[in-house]
Short mmCIF file of C-alpha atoms in Angstrom, two decimals:
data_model
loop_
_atom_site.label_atom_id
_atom_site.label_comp_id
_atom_site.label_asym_id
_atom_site.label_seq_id
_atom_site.Cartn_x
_atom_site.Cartn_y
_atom_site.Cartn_z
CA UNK A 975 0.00 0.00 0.00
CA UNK A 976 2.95 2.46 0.85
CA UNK A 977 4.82 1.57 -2.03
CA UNK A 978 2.00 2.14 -4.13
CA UNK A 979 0.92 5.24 -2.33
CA UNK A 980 4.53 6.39 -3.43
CA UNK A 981 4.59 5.52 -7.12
CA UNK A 982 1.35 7.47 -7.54
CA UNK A 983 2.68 10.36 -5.45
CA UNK A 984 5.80 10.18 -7.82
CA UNK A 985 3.75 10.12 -10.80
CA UNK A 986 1.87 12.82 -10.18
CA UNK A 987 4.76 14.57 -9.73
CA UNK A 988 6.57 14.08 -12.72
CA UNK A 989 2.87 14.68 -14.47
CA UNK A 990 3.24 18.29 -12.78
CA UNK A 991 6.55 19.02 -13.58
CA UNK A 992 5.94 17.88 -17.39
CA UNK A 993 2.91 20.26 -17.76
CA UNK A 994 4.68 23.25 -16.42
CA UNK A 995 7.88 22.10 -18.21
CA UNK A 996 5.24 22.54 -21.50
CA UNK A 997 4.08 25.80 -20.90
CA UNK A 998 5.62 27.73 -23.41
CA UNK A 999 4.42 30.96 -25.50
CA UNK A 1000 5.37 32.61 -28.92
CA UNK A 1001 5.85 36.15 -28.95
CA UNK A 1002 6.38 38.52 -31.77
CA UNK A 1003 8.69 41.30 -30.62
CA UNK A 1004 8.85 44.91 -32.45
CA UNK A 1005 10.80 46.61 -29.31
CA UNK A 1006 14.84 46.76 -29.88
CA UNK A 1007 16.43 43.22 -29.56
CA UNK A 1008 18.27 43.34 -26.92
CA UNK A 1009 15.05 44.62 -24.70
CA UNK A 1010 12.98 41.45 -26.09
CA UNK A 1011 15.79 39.45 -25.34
CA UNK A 1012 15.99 40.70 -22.02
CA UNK A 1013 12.66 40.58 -21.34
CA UNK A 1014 12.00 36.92 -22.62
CA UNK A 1015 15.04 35.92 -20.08
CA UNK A 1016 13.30 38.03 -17.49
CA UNK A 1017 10.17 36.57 -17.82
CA UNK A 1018 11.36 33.13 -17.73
CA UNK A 1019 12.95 33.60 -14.64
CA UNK A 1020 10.06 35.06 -13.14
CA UNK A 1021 7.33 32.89 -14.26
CA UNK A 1022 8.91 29.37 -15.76
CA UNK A 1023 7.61 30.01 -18.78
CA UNK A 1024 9.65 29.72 -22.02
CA UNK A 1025 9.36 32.25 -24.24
CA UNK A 1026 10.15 31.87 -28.25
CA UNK A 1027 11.08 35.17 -29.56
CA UNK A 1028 11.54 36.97 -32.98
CA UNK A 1029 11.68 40.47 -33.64
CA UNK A 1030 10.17 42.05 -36.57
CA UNK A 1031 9.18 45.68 -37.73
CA UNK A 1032 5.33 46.53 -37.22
CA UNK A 1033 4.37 46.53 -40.93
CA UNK A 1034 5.58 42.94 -40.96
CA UNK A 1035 3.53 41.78 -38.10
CA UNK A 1036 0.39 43.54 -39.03
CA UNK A 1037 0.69 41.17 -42.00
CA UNK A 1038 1.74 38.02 -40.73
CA UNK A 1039 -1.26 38.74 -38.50
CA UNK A 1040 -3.63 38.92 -41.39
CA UNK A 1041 -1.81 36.16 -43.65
CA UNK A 1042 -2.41 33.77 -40.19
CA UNK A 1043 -5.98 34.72 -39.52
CA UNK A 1044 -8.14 31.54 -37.75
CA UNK A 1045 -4.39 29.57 -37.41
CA UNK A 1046 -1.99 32.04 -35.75
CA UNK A 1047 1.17 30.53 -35.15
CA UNK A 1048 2.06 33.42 -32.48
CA UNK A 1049 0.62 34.20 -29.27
CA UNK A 1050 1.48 37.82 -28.43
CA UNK A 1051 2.74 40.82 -30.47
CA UNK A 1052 4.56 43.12 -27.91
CA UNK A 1053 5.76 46.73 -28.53
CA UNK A 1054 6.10 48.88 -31.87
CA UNK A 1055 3.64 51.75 -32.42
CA UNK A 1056 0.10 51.74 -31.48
CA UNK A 1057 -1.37 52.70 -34.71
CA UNK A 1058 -0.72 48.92 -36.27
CA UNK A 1059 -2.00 47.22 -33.04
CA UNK A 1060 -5.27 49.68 -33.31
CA UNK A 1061 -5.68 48.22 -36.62
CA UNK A 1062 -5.03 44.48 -35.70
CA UNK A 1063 -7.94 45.34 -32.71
CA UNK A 1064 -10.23 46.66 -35.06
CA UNK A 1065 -9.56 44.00 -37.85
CA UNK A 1066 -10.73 41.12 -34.74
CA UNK A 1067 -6.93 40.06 -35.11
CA UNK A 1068 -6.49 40.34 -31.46
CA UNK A 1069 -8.42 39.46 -28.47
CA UNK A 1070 -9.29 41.50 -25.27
CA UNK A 1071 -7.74 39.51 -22.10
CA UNK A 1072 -9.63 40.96 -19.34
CA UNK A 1073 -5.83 42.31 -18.03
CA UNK A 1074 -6.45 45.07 -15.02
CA UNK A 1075 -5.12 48.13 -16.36
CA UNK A 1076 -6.20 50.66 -13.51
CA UNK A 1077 -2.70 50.91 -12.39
CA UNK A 1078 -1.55 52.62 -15.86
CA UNK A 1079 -1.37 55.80 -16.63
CA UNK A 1080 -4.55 57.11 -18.20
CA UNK A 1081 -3.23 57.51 -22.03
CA UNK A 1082 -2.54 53.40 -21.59
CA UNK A 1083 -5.83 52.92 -20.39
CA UNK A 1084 -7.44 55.37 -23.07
CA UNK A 1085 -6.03 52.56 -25.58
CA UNK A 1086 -7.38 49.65 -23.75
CA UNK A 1087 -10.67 51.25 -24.00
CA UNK A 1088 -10.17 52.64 -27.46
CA UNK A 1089 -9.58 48.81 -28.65
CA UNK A 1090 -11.88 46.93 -26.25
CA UNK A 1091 -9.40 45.60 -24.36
CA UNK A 1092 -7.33 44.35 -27.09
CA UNK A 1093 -4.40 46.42 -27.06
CA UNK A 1094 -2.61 47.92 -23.79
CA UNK A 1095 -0.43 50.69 -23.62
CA UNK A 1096 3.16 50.13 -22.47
CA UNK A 1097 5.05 53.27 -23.36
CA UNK A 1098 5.24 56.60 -25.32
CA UNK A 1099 7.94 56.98 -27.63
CA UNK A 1100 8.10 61.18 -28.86
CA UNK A 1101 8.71 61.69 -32.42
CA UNK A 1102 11.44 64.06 -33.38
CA UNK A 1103 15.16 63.88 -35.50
CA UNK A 1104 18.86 63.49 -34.93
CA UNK A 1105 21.82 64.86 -36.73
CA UNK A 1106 25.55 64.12 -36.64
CA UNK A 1107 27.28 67.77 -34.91
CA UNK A 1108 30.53 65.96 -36.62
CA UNK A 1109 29.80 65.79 -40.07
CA UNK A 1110 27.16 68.52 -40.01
CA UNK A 1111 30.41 70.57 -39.00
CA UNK A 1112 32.58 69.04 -41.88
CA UNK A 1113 29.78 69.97 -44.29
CA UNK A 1114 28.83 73.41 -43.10
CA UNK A 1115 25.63 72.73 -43.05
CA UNK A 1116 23.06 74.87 -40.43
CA UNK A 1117 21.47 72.45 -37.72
CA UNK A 1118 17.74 71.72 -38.34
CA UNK A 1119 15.13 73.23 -35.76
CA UNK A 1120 12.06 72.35 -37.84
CA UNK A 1121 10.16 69.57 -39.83
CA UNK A 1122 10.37 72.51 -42.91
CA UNK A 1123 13.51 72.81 -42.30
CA UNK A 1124 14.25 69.31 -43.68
CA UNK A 1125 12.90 70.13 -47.11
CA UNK A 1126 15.91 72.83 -47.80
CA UNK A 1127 18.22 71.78 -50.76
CA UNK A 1128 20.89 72.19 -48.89
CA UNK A 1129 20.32 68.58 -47.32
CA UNK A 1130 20.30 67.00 -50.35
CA UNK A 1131 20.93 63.25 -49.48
CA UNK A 1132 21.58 63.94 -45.67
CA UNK A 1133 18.80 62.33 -44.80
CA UNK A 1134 17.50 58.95 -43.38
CA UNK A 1135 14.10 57.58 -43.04
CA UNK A 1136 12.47 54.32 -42.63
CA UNK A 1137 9.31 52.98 -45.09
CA UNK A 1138 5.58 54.12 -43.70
CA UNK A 1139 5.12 50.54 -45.68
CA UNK A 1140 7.20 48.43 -42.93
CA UNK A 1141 8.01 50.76 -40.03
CA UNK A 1142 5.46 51.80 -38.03
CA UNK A 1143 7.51 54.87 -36.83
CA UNK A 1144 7.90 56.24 -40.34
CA UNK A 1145 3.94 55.77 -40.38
CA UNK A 1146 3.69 57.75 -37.27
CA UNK A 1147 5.82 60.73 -39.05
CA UNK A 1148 3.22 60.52 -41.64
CA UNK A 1149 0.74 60.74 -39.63
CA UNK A 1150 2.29 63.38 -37.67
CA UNK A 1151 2.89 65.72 -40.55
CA UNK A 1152 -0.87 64.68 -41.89
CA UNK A 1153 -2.39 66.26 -38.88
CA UNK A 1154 0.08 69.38 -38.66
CA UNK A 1155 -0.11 70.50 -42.12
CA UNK A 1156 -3.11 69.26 -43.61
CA UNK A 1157 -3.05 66.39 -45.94
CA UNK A 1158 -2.36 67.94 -49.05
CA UNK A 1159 0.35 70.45 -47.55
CA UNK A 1160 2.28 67.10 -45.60
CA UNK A 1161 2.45 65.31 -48.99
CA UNK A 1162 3.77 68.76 -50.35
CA UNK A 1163 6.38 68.37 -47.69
CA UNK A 1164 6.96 64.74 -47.36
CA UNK A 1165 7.70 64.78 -51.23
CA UNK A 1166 10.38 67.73 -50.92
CA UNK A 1167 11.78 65.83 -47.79
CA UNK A 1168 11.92 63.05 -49.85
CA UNK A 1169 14.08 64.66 -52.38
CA UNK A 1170 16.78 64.88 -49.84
CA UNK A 1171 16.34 61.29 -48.48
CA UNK A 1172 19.33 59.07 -49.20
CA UNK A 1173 17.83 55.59 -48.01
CA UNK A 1174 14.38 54.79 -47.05
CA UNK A 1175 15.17 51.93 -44.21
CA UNK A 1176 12.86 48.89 -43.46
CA UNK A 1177 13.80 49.64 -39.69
CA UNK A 1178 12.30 52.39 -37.97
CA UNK A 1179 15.20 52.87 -35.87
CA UNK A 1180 18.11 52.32 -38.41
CA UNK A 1181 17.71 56.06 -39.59
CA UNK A 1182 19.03 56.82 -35.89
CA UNK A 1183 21.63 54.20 -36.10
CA UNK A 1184 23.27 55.29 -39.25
CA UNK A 1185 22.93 59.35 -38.13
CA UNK A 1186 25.27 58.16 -34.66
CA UNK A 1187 27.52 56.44 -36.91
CA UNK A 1188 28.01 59.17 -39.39
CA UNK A 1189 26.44 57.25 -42.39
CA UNK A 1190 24.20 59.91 -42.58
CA UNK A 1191 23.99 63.60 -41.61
CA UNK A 1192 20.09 63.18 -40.13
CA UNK A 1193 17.78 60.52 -39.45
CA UNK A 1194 13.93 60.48 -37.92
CA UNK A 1195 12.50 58.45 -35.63
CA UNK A 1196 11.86 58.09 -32.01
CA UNK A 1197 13.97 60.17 -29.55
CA UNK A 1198 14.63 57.80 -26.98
CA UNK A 1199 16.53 55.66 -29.54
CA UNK A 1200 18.48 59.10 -30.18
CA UNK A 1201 18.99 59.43 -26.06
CA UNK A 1202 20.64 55.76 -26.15
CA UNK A 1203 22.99 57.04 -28.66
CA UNK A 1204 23.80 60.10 -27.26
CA UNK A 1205 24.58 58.57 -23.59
CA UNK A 1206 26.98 56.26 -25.32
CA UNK A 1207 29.33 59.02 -26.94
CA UNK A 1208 27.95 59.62 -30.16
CA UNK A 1209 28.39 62.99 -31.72
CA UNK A 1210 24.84 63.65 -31.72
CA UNK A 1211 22.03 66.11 -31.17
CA UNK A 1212 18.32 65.73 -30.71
CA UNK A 1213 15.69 68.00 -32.01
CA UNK A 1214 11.97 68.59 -31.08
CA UNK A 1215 10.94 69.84 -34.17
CA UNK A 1216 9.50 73.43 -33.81
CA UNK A 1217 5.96 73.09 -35.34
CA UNK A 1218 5.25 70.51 -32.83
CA UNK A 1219 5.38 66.73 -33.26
CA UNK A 1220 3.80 63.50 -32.97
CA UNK A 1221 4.33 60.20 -30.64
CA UNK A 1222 3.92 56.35 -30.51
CA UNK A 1223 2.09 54.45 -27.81
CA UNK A 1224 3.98 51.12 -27.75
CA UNK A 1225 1.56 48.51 -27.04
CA UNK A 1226 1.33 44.86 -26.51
CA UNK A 1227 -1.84 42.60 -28.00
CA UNK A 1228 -2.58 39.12 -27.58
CA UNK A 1229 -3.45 37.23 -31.14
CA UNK A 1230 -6.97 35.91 -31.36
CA UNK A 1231 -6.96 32.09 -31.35
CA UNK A 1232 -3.54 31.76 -29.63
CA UNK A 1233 -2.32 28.55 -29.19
CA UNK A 1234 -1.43 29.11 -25.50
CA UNK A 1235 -3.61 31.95 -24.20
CA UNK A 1236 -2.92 31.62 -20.59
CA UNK A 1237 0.83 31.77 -20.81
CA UNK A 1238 -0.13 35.38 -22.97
CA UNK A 1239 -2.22 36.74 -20.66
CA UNK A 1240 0.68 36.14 -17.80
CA UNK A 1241 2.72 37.82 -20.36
CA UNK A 1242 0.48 40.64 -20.23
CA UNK A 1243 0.39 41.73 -16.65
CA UNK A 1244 4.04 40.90 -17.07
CA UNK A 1245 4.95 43.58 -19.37
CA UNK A 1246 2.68 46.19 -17.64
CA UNK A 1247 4.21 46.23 -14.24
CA UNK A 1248 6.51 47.80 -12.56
CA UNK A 1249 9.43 44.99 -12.23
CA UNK A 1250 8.98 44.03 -16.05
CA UNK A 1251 9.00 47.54 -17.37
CA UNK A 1252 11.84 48.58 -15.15
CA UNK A 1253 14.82 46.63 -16.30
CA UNK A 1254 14.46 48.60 -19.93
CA UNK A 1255 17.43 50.95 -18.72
CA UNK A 1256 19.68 47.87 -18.26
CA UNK A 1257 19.46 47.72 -22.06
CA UNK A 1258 18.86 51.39 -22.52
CA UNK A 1259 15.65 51.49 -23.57
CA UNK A 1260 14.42 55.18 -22.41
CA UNK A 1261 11.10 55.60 -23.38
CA UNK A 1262 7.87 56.85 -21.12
CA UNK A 1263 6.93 53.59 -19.20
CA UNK A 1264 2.66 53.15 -19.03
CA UNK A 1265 3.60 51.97 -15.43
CA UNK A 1266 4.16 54.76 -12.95
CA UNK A 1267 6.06 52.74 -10.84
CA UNK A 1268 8.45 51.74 -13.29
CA UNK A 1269 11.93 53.21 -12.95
CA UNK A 1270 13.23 55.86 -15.75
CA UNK A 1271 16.31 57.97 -16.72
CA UNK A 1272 16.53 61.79 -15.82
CA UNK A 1273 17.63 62.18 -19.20
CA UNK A 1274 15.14 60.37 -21.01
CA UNK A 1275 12.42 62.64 -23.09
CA UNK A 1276 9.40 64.13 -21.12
CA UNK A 1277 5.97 64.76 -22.52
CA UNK A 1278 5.23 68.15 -20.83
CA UNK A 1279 8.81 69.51 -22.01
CA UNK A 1280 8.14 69.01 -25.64
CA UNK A 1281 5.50 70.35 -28.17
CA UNK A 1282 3.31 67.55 -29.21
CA UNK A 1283 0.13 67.49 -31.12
CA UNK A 1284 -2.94 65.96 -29.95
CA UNK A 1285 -2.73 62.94 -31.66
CA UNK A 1286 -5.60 61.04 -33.02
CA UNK A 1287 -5.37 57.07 -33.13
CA UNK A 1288 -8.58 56.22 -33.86
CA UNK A 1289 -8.34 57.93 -36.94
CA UNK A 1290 -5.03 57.29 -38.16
CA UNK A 1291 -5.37 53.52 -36.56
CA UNK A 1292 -7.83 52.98 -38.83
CA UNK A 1293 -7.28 50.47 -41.94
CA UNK A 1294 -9.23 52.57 -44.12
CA UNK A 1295 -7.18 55.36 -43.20
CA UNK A 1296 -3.80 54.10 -43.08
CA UNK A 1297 -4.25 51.96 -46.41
CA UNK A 1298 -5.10 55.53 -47.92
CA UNK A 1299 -2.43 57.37 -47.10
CA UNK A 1300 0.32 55.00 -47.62
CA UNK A 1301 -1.23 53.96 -51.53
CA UNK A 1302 -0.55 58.24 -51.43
CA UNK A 1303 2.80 57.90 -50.39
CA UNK A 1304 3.95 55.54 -53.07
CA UNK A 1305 2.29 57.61 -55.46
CA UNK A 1306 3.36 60.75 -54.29
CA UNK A 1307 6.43 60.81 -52.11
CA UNK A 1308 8.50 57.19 -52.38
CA UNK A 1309 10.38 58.73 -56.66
CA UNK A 1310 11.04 61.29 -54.81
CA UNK A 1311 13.71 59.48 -52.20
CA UNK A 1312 16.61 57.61 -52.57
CA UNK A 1313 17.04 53.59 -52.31
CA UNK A 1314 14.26 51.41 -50.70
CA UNK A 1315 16.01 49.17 -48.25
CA UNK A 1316 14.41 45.64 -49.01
#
């Protein structure tokens, strides 16, 4: 009786240990790699759970999203700007978890409540551009204060700037420059920016990249990519354009139909607290954690410091909306640019 009293104790041991061995999720990852990778290990750690991780640009997951409708082969699709995960909500490509957001600050749970519960906000990321003091200097060029600015001939291939098609930051420029200007007047000016653009990236954050390295005199994009560079010695200077600019709310969204739901809803109130948004400065990340308990850098960005539009995501997070204006971008803006980056 003992002996058998053991074996079934042992068994339904091992029986435990398999299932939680098995728990495993799939996440999509449109944050810097080295801040999924951290935040995979992280969460592993925490939780037990393994965590298979690939990092792609927004554009891309919005479509693998779509191409795997009814058989997604990924459970959550964390970070990259909101606009994209607004769509994926509104498209039924993502499904509301029932996560307790009251904790956030309000402009993550505006989102929630703006998708249904299907996206959550997990940081603002400002808009603005970077240029290279070095090689501005060698070039005698004048430093750029506004988003007009960029159009002067003078910067004739100086500048950097990813696809609206496959970077969901260049979208958010577009948008941006949309609601400052006016539609027709931004496509005026995205077309005489474009004349000056060197390299249209796939990478929202390569345009930064390049601008620290000297490959190119300015890049857009987010400015707490350009506070990373700046804090690790890079010749560079960031600028809040002067006509006011746009921002990102990061987001995460769990798929619709994912294969292991629970595991992505743990991955949810992960990624929203305190002790999983706080390790971002290990890896520099330096955006506006949706957490207010989350640690953050004294020199990272701050909302009230900086001219920003009042940005409007259900608009330009609409399909409709964002098919439009990017069809009018290849039309009337991509000639106008140097290479597309494939």
């Amino acid at each position: 009786m003992k002996k058998t009293l053991i074996s079934a104790l042992a068994l339904s041991a091992a029986m435990s240990a398999s299932a939680a061995q098995a728990e495993e999720l799939n996440v999509v990852c449109s944050n810097e790699q080295t801040w999924c990778d951290l935040m995979a290990q992280n969460f592993k750690i925490d939780t037990g759970v393994d965590v298979a991780m690939v990092r792609k640009s927004t554009g891309e997951v919005l479509a693998q999203l779509r191409a795997e409708k009814g058989n997604p082969k990924v459970d959550v699709w964390w970070g990259g700007t909101g606009d994209p995960h607004i769509i994926a909500a509104n498209e039924g490509l993502t499904a509301a978890t029932g996560v307790d957001v009251s904790g956030l600050l309000g402009w993550a749970q505006n989102m929630t409540e703006m998708t249904e519960g299907r996206a959550i906000g997990v940081h603002v990321g400002l808009l603005g551009f970077i240029y290279n003091s070095e090689v501005l200097a060698e070039k005698g060029l004048p430093a750029p204060a506004c988003w007009r600015d960029l159009a002067k001939p003078e910067y004739k291939g100086e500048i950097q700037v990813a696809n609206p098609n496959s970077s969901g930051t260049a979208y958010t420029e577009l948008a941006t420059l949309v609601q400052l200007f006016g539609e027709d007047e931004a496509f005026k000016l995205l077309a005489e920016i474009g004349g000056n653009v060197n390299q249209y990236t796939k990478s929202g954050s390569a345009p930064v990249k390049a601008t620290a390295r000297g490959e190119t005199t300015i890049g857009i994009g987010f400015m707490h990519d350009m506070v990373k560079l700046k804090k690790e010695g890079f010749p560079v200077e960031l600028v809040a354009p002067c006509e006011g600019t746009g921002y990102e709310l990061g987001a995460v969204s769990v798929v619709e139909g994912a294969p292991n739901m629970e595991a992505a809803k743990k991955w949810v109130e992960y990624v929203i607290s305190a002790e999983g948004q706080s390790p971002g400065l290990e890896v520099s990340v330096y955006n506006i954690p949706s957490n207010p308990g989350a640690a953050t850098d004294p020199e990272a960005p701050e909302m009230a410091a900086i001219k920003l539009i009042d940005y409007d995501f259900a608009t330009y997070g609409a399909s409709d909306t964002r098919e439009r204006l990017l069809a009018r971008w290849e039309k009337d803006v991509k000639g106008a640019g140097g290479a597309i980056e494939e």
